[in-house]
GROMACS .gro file of N, CA and C in nm:
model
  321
    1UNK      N    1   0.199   1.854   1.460
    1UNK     CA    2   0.196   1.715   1.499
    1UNK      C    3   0.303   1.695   1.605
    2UNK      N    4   0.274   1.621   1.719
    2UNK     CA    5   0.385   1.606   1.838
    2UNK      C    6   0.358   1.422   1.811
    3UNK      N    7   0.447   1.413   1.848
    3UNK     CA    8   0.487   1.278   1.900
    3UNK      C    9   0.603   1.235   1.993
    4UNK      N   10   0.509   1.116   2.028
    4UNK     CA   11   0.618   1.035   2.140
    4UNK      C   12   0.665   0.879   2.202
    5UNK      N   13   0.795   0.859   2.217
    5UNK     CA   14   0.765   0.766   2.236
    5UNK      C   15   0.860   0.680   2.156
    6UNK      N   16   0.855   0.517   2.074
    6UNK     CA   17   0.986   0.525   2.035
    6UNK      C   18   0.845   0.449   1.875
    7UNK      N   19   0.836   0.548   1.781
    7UNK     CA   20   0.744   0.527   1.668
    7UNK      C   21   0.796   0.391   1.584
    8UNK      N   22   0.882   0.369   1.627
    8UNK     CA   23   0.940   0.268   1.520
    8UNK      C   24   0.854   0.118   1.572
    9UNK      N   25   0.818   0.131   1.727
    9UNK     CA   26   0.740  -0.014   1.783
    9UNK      C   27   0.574  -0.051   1.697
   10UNK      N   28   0.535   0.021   1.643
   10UNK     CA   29   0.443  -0.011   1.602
   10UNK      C   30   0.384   0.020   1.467
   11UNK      N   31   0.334  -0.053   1.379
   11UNK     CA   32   0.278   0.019   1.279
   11UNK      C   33   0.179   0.112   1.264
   12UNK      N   34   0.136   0.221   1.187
   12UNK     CA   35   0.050   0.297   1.180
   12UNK      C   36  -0.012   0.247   1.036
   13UNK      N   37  -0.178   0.198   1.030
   13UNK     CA   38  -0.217   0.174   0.949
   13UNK      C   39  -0.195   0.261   0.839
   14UNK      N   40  -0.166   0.185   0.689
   14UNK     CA   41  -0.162   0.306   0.596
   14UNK      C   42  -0.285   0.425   0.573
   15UNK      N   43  -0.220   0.517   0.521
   15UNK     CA   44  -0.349   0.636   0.519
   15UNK      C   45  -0.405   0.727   0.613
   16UNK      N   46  -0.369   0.653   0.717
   16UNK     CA   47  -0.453   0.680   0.859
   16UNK      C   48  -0.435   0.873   0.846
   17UNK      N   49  -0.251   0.847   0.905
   17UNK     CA   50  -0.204   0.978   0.950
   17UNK      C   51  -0.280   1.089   0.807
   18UNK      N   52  -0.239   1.017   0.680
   18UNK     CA   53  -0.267   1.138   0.538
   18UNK      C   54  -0.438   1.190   0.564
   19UNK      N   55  -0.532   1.061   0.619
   19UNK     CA   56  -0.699   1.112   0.608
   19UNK      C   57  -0.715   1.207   0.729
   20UNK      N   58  -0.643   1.169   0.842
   20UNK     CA   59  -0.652   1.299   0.998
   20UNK      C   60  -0.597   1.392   0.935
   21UNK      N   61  -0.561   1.421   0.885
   21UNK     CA   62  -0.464   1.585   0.837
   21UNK      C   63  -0.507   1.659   0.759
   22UNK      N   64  -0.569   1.547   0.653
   22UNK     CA   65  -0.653   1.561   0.524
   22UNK      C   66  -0.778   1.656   0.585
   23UNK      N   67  -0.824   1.586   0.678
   23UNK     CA   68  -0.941   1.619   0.729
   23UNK      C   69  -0.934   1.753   0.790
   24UNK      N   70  -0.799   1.750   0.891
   24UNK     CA   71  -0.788   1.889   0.972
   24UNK      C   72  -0.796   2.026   0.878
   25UNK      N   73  -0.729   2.022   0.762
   25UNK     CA   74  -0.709   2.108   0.582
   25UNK      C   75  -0.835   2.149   0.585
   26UNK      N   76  -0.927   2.041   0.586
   26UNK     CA   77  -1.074   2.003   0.496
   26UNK      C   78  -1.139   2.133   0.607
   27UNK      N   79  -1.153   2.107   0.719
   27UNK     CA   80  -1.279   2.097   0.826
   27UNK      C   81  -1.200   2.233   0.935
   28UNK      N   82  -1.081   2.235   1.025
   28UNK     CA   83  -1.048   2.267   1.101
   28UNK      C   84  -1.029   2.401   1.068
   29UNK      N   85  -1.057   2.505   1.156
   29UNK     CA   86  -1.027   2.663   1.202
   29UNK      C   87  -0.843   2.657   1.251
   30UNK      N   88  -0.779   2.604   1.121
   30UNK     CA   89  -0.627   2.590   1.101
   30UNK      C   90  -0.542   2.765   1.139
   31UNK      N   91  -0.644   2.881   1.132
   31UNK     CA   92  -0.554   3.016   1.175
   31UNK      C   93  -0.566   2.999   1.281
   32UNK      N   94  -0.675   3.000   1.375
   32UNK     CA   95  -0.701   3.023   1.511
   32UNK      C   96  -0.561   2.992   1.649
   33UNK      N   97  -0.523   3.091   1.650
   33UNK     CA   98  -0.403   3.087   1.724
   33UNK      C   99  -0.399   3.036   1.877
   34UNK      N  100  -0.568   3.100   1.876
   34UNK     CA  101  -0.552   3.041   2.036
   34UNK      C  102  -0.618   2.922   2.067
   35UNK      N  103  -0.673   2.819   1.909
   35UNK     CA  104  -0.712   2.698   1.943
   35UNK      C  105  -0.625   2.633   1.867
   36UNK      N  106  -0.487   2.644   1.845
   36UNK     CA  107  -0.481   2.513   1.737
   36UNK      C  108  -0.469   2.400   1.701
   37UNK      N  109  -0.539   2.369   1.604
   37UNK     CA  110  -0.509   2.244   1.574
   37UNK      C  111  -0.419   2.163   1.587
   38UNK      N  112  -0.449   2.018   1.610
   38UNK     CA  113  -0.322   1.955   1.647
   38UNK      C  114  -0.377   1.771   1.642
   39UNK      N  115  -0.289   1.721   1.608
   39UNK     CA  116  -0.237   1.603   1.582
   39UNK      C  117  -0.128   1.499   1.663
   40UNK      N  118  -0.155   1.424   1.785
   40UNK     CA  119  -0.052   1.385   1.881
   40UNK      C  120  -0.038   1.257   1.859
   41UNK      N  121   0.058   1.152   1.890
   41UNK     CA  122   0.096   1.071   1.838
   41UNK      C  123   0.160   0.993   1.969
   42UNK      N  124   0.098   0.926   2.035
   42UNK     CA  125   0.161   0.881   2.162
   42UNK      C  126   0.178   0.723   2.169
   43UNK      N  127   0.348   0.659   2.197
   43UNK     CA  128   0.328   0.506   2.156
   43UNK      C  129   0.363   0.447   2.302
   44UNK      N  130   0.339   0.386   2.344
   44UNK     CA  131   0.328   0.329   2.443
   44UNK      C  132   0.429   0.176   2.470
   45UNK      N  133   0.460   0.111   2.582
   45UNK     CA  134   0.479  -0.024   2.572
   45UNK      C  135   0.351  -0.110   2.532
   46UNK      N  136   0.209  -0.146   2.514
   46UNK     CA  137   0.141  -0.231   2.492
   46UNK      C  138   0.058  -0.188   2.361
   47UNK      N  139   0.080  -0.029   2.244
   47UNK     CA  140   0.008   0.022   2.163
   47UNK      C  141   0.038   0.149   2.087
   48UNK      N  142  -0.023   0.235   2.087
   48UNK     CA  143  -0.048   0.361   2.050
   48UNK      C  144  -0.167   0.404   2.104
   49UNK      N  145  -0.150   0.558   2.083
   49UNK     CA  146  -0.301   0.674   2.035
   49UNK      C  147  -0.280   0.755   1.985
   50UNK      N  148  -0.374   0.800   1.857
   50UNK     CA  149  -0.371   0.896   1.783
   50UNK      C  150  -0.456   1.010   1.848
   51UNK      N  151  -0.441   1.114   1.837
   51UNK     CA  152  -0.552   1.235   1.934
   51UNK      C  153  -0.537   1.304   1.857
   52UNK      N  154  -0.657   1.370   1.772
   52UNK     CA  155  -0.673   1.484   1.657
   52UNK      C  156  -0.766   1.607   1.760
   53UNK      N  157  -0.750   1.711   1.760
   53UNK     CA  158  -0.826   1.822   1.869
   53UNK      C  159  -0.811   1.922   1.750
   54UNK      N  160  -0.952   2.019   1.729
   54UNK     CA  161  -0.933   2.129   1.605
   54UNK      C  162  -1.056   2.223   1.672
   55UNK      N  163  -1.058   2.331   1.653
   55UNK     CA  164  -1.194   2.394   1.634
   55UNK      C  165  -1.228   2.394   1.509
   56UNK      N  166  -1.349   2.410   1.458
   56UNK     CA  167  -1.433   2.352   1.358
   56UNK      C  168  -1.395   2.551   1.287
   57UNK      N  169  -1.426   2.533   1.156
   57UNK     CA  170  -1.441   2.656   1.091
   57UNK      C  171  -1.575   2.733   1.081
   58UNK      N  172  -1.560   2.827   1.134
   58UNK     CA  173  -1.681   2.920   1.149
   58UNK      C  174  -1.766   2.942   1.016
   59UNK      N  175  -1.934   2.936   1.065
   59UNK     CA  176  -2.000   2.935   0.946
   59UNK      C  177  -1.952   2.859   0.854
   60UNK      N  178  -2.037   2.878   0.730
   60UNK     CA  179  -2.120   2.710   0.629
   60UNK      C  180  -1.964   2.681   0.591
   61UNK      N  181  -2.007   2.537   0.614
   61UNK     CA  182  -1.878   2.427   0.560
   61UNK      C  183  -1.877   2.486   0.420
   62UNK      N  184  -1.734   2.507   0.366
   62UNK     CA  185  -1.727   2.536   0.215
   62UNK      C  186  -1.700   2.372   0.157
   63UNK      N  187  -1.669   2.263   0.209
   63UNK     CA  188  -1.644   2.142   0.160
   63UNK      C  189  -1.706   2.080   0.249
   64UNK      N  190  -1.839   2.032   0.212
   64UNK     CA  191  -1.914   1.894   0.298
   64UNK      C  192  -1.837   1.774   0.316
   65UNK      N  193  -1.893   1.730   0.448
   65UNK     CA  194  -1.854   1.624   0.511
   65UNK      C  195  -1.968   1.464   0.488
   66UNK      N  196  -1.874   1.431   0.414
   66UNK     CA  197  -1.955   1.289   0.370
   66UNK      C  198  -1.956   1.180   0.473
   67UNK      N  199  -1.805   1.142   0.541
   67UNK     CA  200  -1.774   1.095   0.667
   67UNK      C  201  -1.681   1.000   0.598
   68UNK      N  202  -1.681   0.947   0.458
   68UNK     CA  203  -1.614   0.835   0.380
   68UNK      C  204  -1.456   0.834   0.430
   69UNK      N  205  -1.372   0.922   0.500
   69UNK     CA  206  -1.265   0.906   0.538
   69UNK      C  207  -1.260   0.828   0.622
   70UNK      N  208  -1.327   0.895   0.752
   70UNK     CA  209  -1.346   0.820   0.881
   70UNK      C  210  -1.417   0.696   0.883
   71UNK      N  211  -1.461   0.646   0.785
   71UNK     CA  212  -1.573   0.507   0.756
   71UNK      C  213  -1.402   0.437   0.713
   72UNK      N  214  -1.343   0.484   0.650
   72UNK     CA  215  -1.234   0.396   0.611
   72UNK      C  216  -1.133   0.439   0.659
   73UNK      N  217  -1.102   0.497   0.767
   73UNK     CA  218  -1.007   0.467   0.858
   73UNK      C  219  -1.078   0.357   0.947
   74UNK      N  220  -1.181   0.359   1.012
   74UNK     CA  221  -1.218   0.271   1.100
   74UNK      C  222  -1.248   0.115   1.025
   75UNK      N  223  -1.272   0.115   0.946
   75UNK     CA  224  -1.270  -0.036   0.846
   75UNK      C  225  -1.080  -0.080   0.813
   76UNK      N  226  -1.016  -0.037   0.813
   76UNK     CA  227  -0.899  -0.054   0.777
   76UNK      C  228  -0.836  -0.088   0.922
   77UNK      N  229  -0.874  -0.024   1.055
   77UNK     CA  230  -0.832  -0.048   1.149
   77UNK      C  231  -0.938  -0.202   1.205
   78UNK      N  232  -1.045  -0.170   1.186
   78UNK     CA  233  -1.115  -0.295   1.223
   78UNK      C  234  -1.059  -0.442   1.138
   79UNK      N  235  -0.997  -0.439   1.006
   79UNK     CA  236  -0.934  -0.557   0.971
   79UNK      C  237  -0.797  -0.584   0.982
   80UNK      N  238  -0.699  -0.451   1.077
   80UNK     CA  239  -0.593  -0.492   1.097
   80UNK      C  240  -0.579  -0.542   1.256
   81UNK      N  241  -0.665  -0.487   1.336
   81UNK     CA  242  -0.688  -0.497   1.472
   81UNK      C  243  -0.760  -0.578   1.530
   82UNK      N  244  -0.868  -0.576   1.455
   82UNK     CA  245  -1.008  -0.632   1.545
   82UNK      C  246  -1.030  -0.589   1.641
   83UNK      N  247  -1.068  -0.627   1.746
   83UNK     CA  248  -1.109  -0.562   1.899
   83UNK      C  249  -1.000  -0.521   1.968
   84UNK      N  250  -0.839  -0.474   1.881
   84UNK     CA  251  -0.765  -0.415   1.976
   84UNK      C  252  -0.737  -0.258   1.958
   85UNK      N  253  -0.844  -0.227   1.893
   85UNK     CA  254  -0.852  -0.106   1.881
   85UNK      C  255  -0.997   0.000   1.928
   86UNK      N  256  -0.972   0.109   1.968
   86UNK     CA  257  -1.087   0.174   1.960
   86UNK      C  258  -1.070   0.309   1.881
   87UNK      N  259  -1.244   0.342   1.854
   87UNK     CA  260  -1.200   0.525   1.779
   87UNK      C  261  -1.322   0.578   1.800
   88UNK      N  262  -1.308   0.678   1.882
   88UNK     CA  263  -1.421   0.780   1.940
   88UNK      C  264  -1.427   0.918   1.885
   89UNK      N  265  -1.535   0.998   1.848
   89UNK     CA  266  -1.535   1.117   1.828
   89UNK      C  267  -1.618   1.220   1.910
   90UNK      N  268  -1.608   1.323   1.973
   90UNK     CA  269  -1.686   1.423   2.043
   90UNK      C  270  -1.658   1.517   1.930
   91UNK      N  271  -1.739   1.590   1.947
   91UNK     CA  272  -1.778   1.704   1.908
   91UNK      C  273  -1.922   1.832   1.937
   92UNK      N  274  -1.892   1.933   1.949
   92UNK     CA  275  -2.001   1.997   1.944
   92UNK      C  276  -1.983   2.122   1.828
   93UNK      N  277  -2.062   2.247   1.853
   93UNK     CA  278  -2.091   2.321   1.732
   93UNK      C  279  -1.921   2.414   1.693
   94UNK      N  280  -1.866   2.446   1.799
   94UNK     CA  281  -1.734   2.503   1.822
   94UNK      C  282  -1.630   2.370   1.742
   95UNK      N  283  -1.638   2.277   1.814
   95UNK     CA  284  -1.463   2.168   1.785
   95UNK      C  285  -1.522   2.055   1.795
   96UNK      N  286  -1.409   1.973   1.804
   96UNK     CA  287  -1.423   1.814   1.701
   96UNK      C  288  -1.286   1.774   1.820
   97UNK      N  289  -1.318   1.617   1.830
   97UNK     CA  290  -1.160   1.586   1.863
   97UNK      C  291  -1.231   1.427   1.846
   98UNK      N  292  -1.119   1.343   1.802
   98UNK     CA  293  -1.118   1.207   1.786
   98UNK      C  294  -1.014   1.203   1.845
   99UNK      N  295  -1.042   1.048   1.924
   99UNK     CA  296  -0.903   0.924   1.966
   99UNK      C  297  -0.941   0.807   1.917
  100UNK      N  298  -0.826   0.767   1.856
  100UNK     CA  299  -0.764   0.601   1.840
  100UNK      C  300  -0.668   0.571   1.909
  101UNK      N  301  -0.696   0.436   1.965
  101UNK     CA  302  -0.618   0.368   2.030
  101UNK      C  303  -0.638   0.247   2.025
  102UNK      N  304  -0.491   0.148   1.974
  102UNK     CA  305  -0.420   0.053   1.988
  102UNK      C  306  -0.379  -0.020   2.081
  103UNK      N  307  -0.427  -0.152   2.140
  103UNK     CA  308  -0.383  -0.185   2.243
  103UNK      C  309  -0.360  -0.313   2.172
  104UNK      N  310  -0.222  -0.354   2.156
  104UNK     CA  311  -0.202  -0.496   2.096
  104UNK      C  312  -0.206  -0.602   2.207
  105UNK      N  313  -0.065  -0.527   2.317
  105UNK     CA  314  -0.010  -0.647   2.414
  105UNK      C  315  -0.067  -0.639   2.535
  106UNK      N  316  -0.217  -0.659   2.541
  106UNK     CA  317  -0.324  -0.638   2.687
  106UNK      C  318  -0.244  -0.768   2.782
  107UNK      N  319  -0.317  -0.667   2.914
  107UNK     CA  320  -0.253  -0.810   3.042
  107UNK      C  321  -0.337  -0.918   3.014
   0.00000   0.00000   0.00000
């Protein structure tokens, strides 16, 4: 996990950081030396962003993916935020990467 910035300006919804990590444990190719996983933490003057980047673990998921984390990270952020937040996911068959981002104090 890197971070930056001065963390103390903003809150981080509860849970958030424990379900991204949770998830990276769950899902992510965590040996892979030359992809690793990672967790960034960037705060800004007007917000944050969270940036999760993993390669996915080769062959059959040993723990299915229901999605119930990410349904309630994004519900927990949608009633602390409302429209000042966003959360995107890419992925293909290799890796995964989500961003959230916080924009409280827009021009």
């Amino acid at each position: 996990m890197r971070c930056s910035g001065n963390l103390l300006r903003f809150g981080i919804a509860p849970t958030t950081l424990q379900t991204l990590a949770g998830n990276l444990f769950k899902h992510a190719d965590i040996w892979d030396r030359e992809h690793p996983a990672s967790i960034d933490i960037v705060v800004g003057h007007r917000g944050y962003m969270i940036h999760v980047k993993n390669r996915k673990r080769p062959g059959r998921q040993t723990m299915p993916s229901h999605g119930v984390g990410l349904r309630n990270v994004r519900k927990r952020m949608e009633y602390l935020f409302a429209e000042d937040f966003t959360m995107s996911e890419m992925q293909d068959e290799q890796s995964y990467e989500l961003t959230l981002r916080v924009e409280i104090f827009k021009n």
